[in-house]
């Protein structure tokens, strides 16, 4: 075995963007004269790092030259692969991170610019690396890089609620890491490799021993449970509402967007690249988990009166929808794994875009409402009349999340997510999910209906900051473009799943 | 590429968006803009119908086909043939009537730009539904009407309805609660229905590898096993049956019709219900014919159950608006039975009832809405007798609507139900042993229809003048505006009654092609 592995730097360039930016921020902070006003400088550096990452992704997509790097002599043993799947996920991470950054720069958490931006960029770099990770060690490390800094972000709000939310998230992270690592160990034990492609190859061998297969299935389920914590899959979701409500809203938006993308990326890569052959064993479990997640999320969201809590529970339900197609990985068709990955990511795109638009309006309103971040849904009464732009963005985002026209993208996303399940003939799962479409639209629509009602009291005038305009505009524009051309989300068929 | 169909769908949707986004449009301006748009759209629909003729060729006469979501194989495929053309014309006409209605008559609550936007959005969505030739596009178009109609009921509906505690088994809420209840019932029933339909559509698309309705209809179920066809047909029929509505899934309809403002009730009855039955004829029947044939007896029995149940409910209902809503359940039951018979006569009858019911019920809701606006009640006992003496024009319009509704020969209501019953009698291939009993029950249910509509006439039209309204200055006879709105409906009802071939010729060839049978249809 050669000791030094060759690294293809162009392939890992996207993850380098935020990493470089965070080093520059630390250096500027260390060498700047005391008392210098650096907050805008830090914002700019962070933004440049993200834009650089976006440029790198765009360049990789343009050259369209999939590459494998960090390879061992084993032909199936590359740790990082830069392919269509990787670029899609990275593009989504960068877009979501830019919007989250714009939402964060005017908030109280960003009062401490340096720690906030460093943690923010570290987590983003982790999510970007995760998209290309193709062995279990890299996957786990990247997933932890994407999620551990978020604990810091949550705890940046230095009060009791922030501390409690941080501690909750810390316990979750520790528990999920432990579970995930035991799953990884069992998979290593049964297949002798950490590389996902090698694992897939070993498990697809016809001479595979039954007991080995059983160990691999157990390992798979443990890893799924571990990742399930990150994406708040029921029954591993209990941290979600307290953390969302306890932290500052821009951090909650980050949790709901970038962290969610990271978790789903891990799930998609793990299940569709590493273990498609175990699909028929894991499919029923995943199907049940997905439907349970959607149902519990929807049922609890129905009863929420605080806007951020409603959003928190609705992200739980939406995470279930994202996982739903993965239940069909084990279908007998050869393209099943690829179709499932495409559907899952297609739904993820729609959810992230619409979710960020909704979060954006909630953040903008929370900064100007006397009840602050704990404002109830009643605060939205008549918003479309008093503040038409915010009202229209939120209304459209809610209809996208509910999956009702004119939010065509939400509707197409539901079609995309249900298709693999119907194709695999998993009727109980499909029917329960379909019934949840109706359940979900109750609370979204109830909220949307408040927007157009007669406002109560004198409307207060707002002055929206440029960063907020940018964030809301970008998210809303993405919703509109995707609704007019759903192909952009539905057509993500990641080539080269390796 | 033909721009007529996209323009016809896009125009009302675009104007609806405009009315929502532009601030400071006054009520009067909004109504005039909406009425103008609907009028232009009616012209577009007429021109499109002329271009789509003649209707005896296979495939749509007027067609637009463009790529939209290649990943799902979904195309923006629109077309008009003999089955869609009458419904397109009906929708465009109703769009004009409901917007023009608001020129003089204000709903009891809310401002008008939003209401006009909702009406136009419903019109655009319904036109898209009636012309889409792609499964997923149909589903999206089907959902377009949901949110605007929900808003029409939830924001502009009647919130002064008194609660009705009796009978204790089915008490009705009043006031704001009634409005919320009606809006959510409508939303949840139809949303669950369309979600179930979506599963069926996806199953068809995945098994056959296409979502194009023309290809699917040509294939007539090829590529699907018998079990798959039965499953697909069951899911699609169940989903569409909620909208149609089919007994026992009809319980959303009476409150929605009762609470909605006059224009909303007219659109619900004349346009939204038709989307369900249109879907049966356009999708369920041609795409999975074997599966449809298997479940046809169940559909026939439930359809006829709806016809009888709706009629019986009408016999005891006191609220006139609710009564007409229940009579819709009864009429749509006939449509379901006609489709289930899978005979040319039955299908022709079903399509005829579809149009006739749209015209007649539209007229009845218009008249009853006007009565309710004047008397602030639609209770038969409170309205009192002697309408023909008190308000003669209104009285005659009501009488005409009732006579047409009970199927008097010479008016539009007659031919459709006759054909549906004839088709059911001969529909033993699909309905099996239930065909003849269903036809006989069908005859009985037309008798029930006569009974309840004559009861309406007896209770409020006939008899001595009710004295309690004598001194009320608000209560005047139909205005010129209302007569002008009713006129096209009256003319069409009489014309289709005297010259039924006007409609039968348009649908006849399409039905023959659909069922793949030769020979002459009535």
Coordinates of N, CA, C and O in Angstrom, one line a residue, chain A residues 385 388 392 399 404-405 408 411-412 415-416 418-419 422-423 427 430-431 434-435 437-438 441-442 445-446 448-449 452-453 483-484 486-487 490-491, chain B residues 20-21 23 68-72 111 136 139-140 143-144 146-148 150-151 155 184 187-188 191-192 195-196 198-200 202-203 206-207 231 235:
Chain A
X385 N -52.2 42.3 3.5 CA -52.7 43.7 3.3 C -51.7 44.7 3.8 O -51.5 45.7 3.2
X388 N -47.6 43.7 1.8 CA -47.9 42.8 0.7 C -46.8 41.9 0.3 O -47.0 40.7 0.1
X392 N -47.1 37.9 0.4 CA -47.1 37.1 -0.9 C -46.1 36.0 -0.8 O -46.3 34.9 -1.2
X399 N -48.1 27.5 0.2 CA -48.8 26.7 -0.8 C -47.8 25.7 -1.4 O -48.2 24.6 -1.7
X404 N -50.1 22.7 -3.2 CA -51.3 23.1 -3.8 C -51.0 24.2 -4.9 O -50.2 25.0 -4.6
X405 N -51.6 24.1 -6.1 CA -51.4 25.2 -7.0 C -51.8 26.5 -6.3 O -52.8 26.5 -5.6
X408 N -46.9 25.0 -7.7 CA -46.8 23.7 -8.5 C -45.7 22.9 -8.0 O -45.8 21.6 -8.0
X411 N -46.5 20.4 -5.4 CA -47.3 19.3 -6.0 C -46.5 18.3 -6.8 O -46.7 17.1 -6.6
X412 N -45.7 18.8 -7.7 CA -44.8 17.9 -8.5 C -43.9 17.1 -7.6 O -43.7 16.0 -7.8
X415 N -45.7 14.2 -6.3 CA -45.7 13.2 -7.3 C -44.4 12.5 -7.4 O -44.4 11.2 -7.5
X416 N -43.3 13.2 -7.4 CA -42.0 12.6 -7.5 C -41.7 11.7 -6.4 O -41.2 10.6 -6.6
X418 N -43.9 10.1 -4.4 CA -44.8 9.0 -4.3 C -44.5 7.9 -5.4 O -44.8 6.7 -5.3
X419 N -44.0 8.4 -6.5 CA -43.8 7.6 -7.7 C -43.0 6.3 -7.4 O -43.5 5.2 -7.7
X422 N -45.1 3.8 -5.3 CA -46.1 3.2 -6.1 C -45.5 2.1 -7.0 O -46.0 1.0 -7.2
X423 N -44.4 2.5 -7.6 CA -43.7 1.6 -8.5 C -43.3 0.3 -7.8 O -43.4 -0.8 -8.4
X427 N -48.2 -0.5 -1.2 CA -49.5 0.2 -1.1 C -49.8 0.8 0.3 O -50.3 1.9 0.4
X430 N -47.9 3.9 0.5 CA -48.3 4.9 -0.5 C -49.7 5.6 -0.1 O -49.8 6.8 -0.1
X431 N -50.6 4.7 0.4 CA -51.9 5.3 0.8 C -51.8 6.2 2.0 O -52.4 7.3 2.0
X434 N -50.4 9.4 0.9 CA -51.3 10.2 0.2 C -52.3 10.9 1.1 O -52.7 12.0 0.9
X435 N -52.8 10.1 2.1 CA -53.8 10.7 3.0 C -53.1 11.9 3.8 O -53.8 12.9 4.1
X437 N -51.1 14.0 2.6 CA -51.2 15.2 1.8 C -52.3 16.1 2.3 O -52.1 17.3 2.5
X438 N -53.5 15.5 2.5 CA -54.6 16.3 3.0 C -54.4 16.8 4.4 O -54.8 17.9 4.7
X441 N -52.0 19.8 4.4 CA -52.4 21.1 3.9 C -53.3 21.9 4.9 O -53.5 23.1 4.7
X442 N -53.9 21.2 5.9 CA -54.7 21.9 6.8 C -54.0 23.1 7.5 O -54.4 24.2 7.5
X445 N -52.6 25.8 5.1 CA -53.7 26.6 4.5 C -54.3 27.5 5.5 O -54.7 28.7 5.3
X446 N -54.4 27.0 6.8 CA -55.0 27.8 7.9 C -54.1 29.0 8.1 O -54.6 30.2 8.3
X448 N -52.0 30.3 5.7 CA -52.1 31.1 4.5 C -53.4 32.0 4.6 O -53.5 33.1 4.1
X449 N -54.5 31.4 5.1 CA -55.8 32.1 5.1 C -55.7 33.3 6.1 O -56.3 34.3 5.8
X452 N -54.7 36.8 4.6 CA -55.6 37.7 3.8 C -56.7 38.3 4.6 O -57.6 39.0 4.1
X453 N -56.8 37.9 5.9 CA -57.9 38.4 6.7 C -57.7 39.9 7.1 O -56.7 40.4 6.9
X483 N -41.6 26.4 -9.8 CA -43.0 26.1 -10.1 C -43.3 26.2 -11.6 O -44.2 25.5 -12.1
X484 N -42.7 27.1 -12.2 CA -42.9 27.3 -13.7 C -42.2 26.2 -14.4 O -42.7 25.7 -15.4
X486 N -40.8 22.8 -13.2 CA -40.6 21.8 -12.2 C -39.5 20.8 -12.6 O -38.9 20.1 -11.8
X487 N -39.2 20.8 -13.9 CA -38.2 19.9 -14.4 C -36.8 20.1 -13.7 O -36.1 19.2 -13.5
X490 N -37.5 18.1 -10.6 CA -37.9 16.7 -10.9 C -36.9 16.0 -11.8 O -36.7 14.8 -11.8
X491 N -36.1 16.8 -12.5 CA -35.2 16.2 -13.5 C -33.8 15.9 -13.0 O -32.9 15.6 -13.7
Chain B
X20 N -54.9 40.1 -7.7 CA -54.4 39.8 -6.4 C -53.2 40.7 -6.1 O -53.0 41.2 -5.0
X21 N -52.4 40.9 -7.1 CA -51.1 41.6 -6.8 C -51.2 43.1 -6.9 O -50.5 43.8 -6.1
X23 N -52.5 46.6 -6.0 CA -53.2 47.1 -4.9 C -54.1 48.3 -5.3 O -53.8 48.9 -6.3
X68 N -42.7 19.5 -21.1 CA -42.8 20.3 -19.9 C -41.9 19.7 -18.8 O -41.0 20.4 -18.3
X69 N -42.2 18.5 -18.3 CA -41.3 17.9 -17.3 C -40.8 16.6 -17.9 O -41.3 15.5 -17.6
X70 N -39.7 16.7 -18.7 CA -39.3 15.4 -19.4 C -38.9 14.3 -18.4 O -39.1 13.1 -18.7
X71 N -38.5 14.7 -17.2 CA -38.0 13.7 -16.2 C -39.2 12.8 -15.9 O -39.0 11.6 -15.6
X72 N -40.4 13.3 -15.8 CA -41.6 12.5 -15.4 C -42.3 12.1 -16.7 O -43.4 11.5 -16.6
X111 N -64.4 41.9 0.2 CA -64.2 42.8 -0.9 C -64.2 42.0 -2.2 O -63.9 40.9 -2.2
X136 N -50.6 13.8 -15.4 CA -50.1 14.7 -14.3 C -50.6 16.1 -14.5 O -51.0 16.8 -13.5
X139 N -54.0 16.2 -13.2 CA -54.0 16.3 -11.7 C -53.7 17.7 -11.2 O -54.4 18.2 -10.3
X140 N -52.7 18.3 -11.8 CA -52.4 19.7 -11.4 C -53.5 20.6 -11.6 O -53.9 21.4 -10.8
X143 N -56.3 20.3 -9.2 CA -56.0 20.9 -7.9 C -56.0 22.4 -8.0 O -56.1 23.1 -6.9
X144 N -55.9 23.0 -9.2 CA -55.9 24.5 -9.2 C -57.1 25.1 -8.6 O -57.1 26.1 -8.0
X146 N -58.9 24.2 -6.2 CA -59.1 23.9 -4.8 C -59.0 25.1 -3.9 O -59.9 25.5 -3.2
X147 N -57.8 25.8 -4.0 CA -57.6 26.9 -3.1 C -58.5 28.1 -3.3 O -59.1 28.6 -2.4
X148 N -58.7 28.5 -4.6 CA -59.6 29.6 -4.8 C -61.1 29.3 -4.3 O -61.7 30.1 -3.7
X150 N -61.9 27.2 -2.0 CA -61.9 27.2 -0.5 C -62.0 28.6 0.0 O -62.8 28.9 0.9
X151 N -61.3 29.6 -0.6 CA -61.4 30.9 -0.2 C -62.7 31.5 -0.5 O -63.3 32.3 0.4
X155 N -64.2 32.9 2.9 CA -64.1 34.3 3.1 C -65.4 35.0 2.7 O -65.8 36.1 3.2
X184 N -63.9 23.7 5.2 CA -62.9 22.7 5.5 C -63.4 21.3 5.0 O -62.7 20.5 4.5
X187 N -62.6 21.3 1.4 CA -61.2 21.1 1.1 C -60.7 19.7 1.4 O -60.0 19.1 0.6
X188 N -61.1 19.2 2.6 CA -60.5 17.9 3.0 C -61.1 16.7 2.2 O -60.3 15.9 1.8
X191 N -59.4 17.1 -1.3 CA -58.0 16.9 -1.2 C -57.7 15.4 -1.0 O -56.8 14.8 -1.7
X192 N -58.4 14.7 -0.1 CA -58.2 13.3 0.0 C -58.5 12.6 -1.3 O -57.8 11.7 -1.7
X195 N -55.8 13.0 -3.8 CA -54.5 12.3 -3.4 C -54.7 10.8 -3.8 O -53.7 10.2 -4.3
X196 N -55.9 10.3 -3.5 CA -56.1 8.9 -3.9 C -56.1 8.7 -5.4 O -55.5 7.7 -5.9
X198 N -54.4 10.4 -7.4 CA -53.0 10.6 -7.8 C -52.3 9.2 -7.8 O -51.5 8.8 -8.7
X199 N -52.6 8.4 -6.8 CA -52.0 7.1 -6.7 C -52.3 6.2 -7.9 O -51.5 5.6 -8.5
X200 N -53.6 6.3 -8.3 CA -54.1 5.6 -9.4 C -53.4 6.1 -10.7 O -53.0 5.3 -11.5
X202 N -50.5 7.5 -11.0 CA -49.1 7.1 -11.0 C -49.0 5.7 -11.4 O -48.1 5.3 -12.1
X203 N -49.9 4.9 -10.8 CA -49.9 3.4 -11.2 C -50.0 3.2 -12.7 O -49.2 2.5 -13.3
X206 N -46.8 4.5 -14.4 CA -45.6 3.6 -14.2 C -45.8 2.3 -15.0 O -44.8 1.8 -15.5
X207 N -47.0 1.8 -15.0 CA -47.2 0.5 -15.7 C -47.1 0.6 -17.2 O -46.7 -0.3 -17.9
X231 N -57.1 -2.3 -9.8 CA -56.6 -1.4 -8.8 C -56.6 0.1 -9.2 O -57.0 1.0 -8.5
X235 N -58.8 3.1 -7.7 CA -58.2 4.3 -7.1 C -58.7 5.6 -7.8 O -59.1 6.6 -7.2

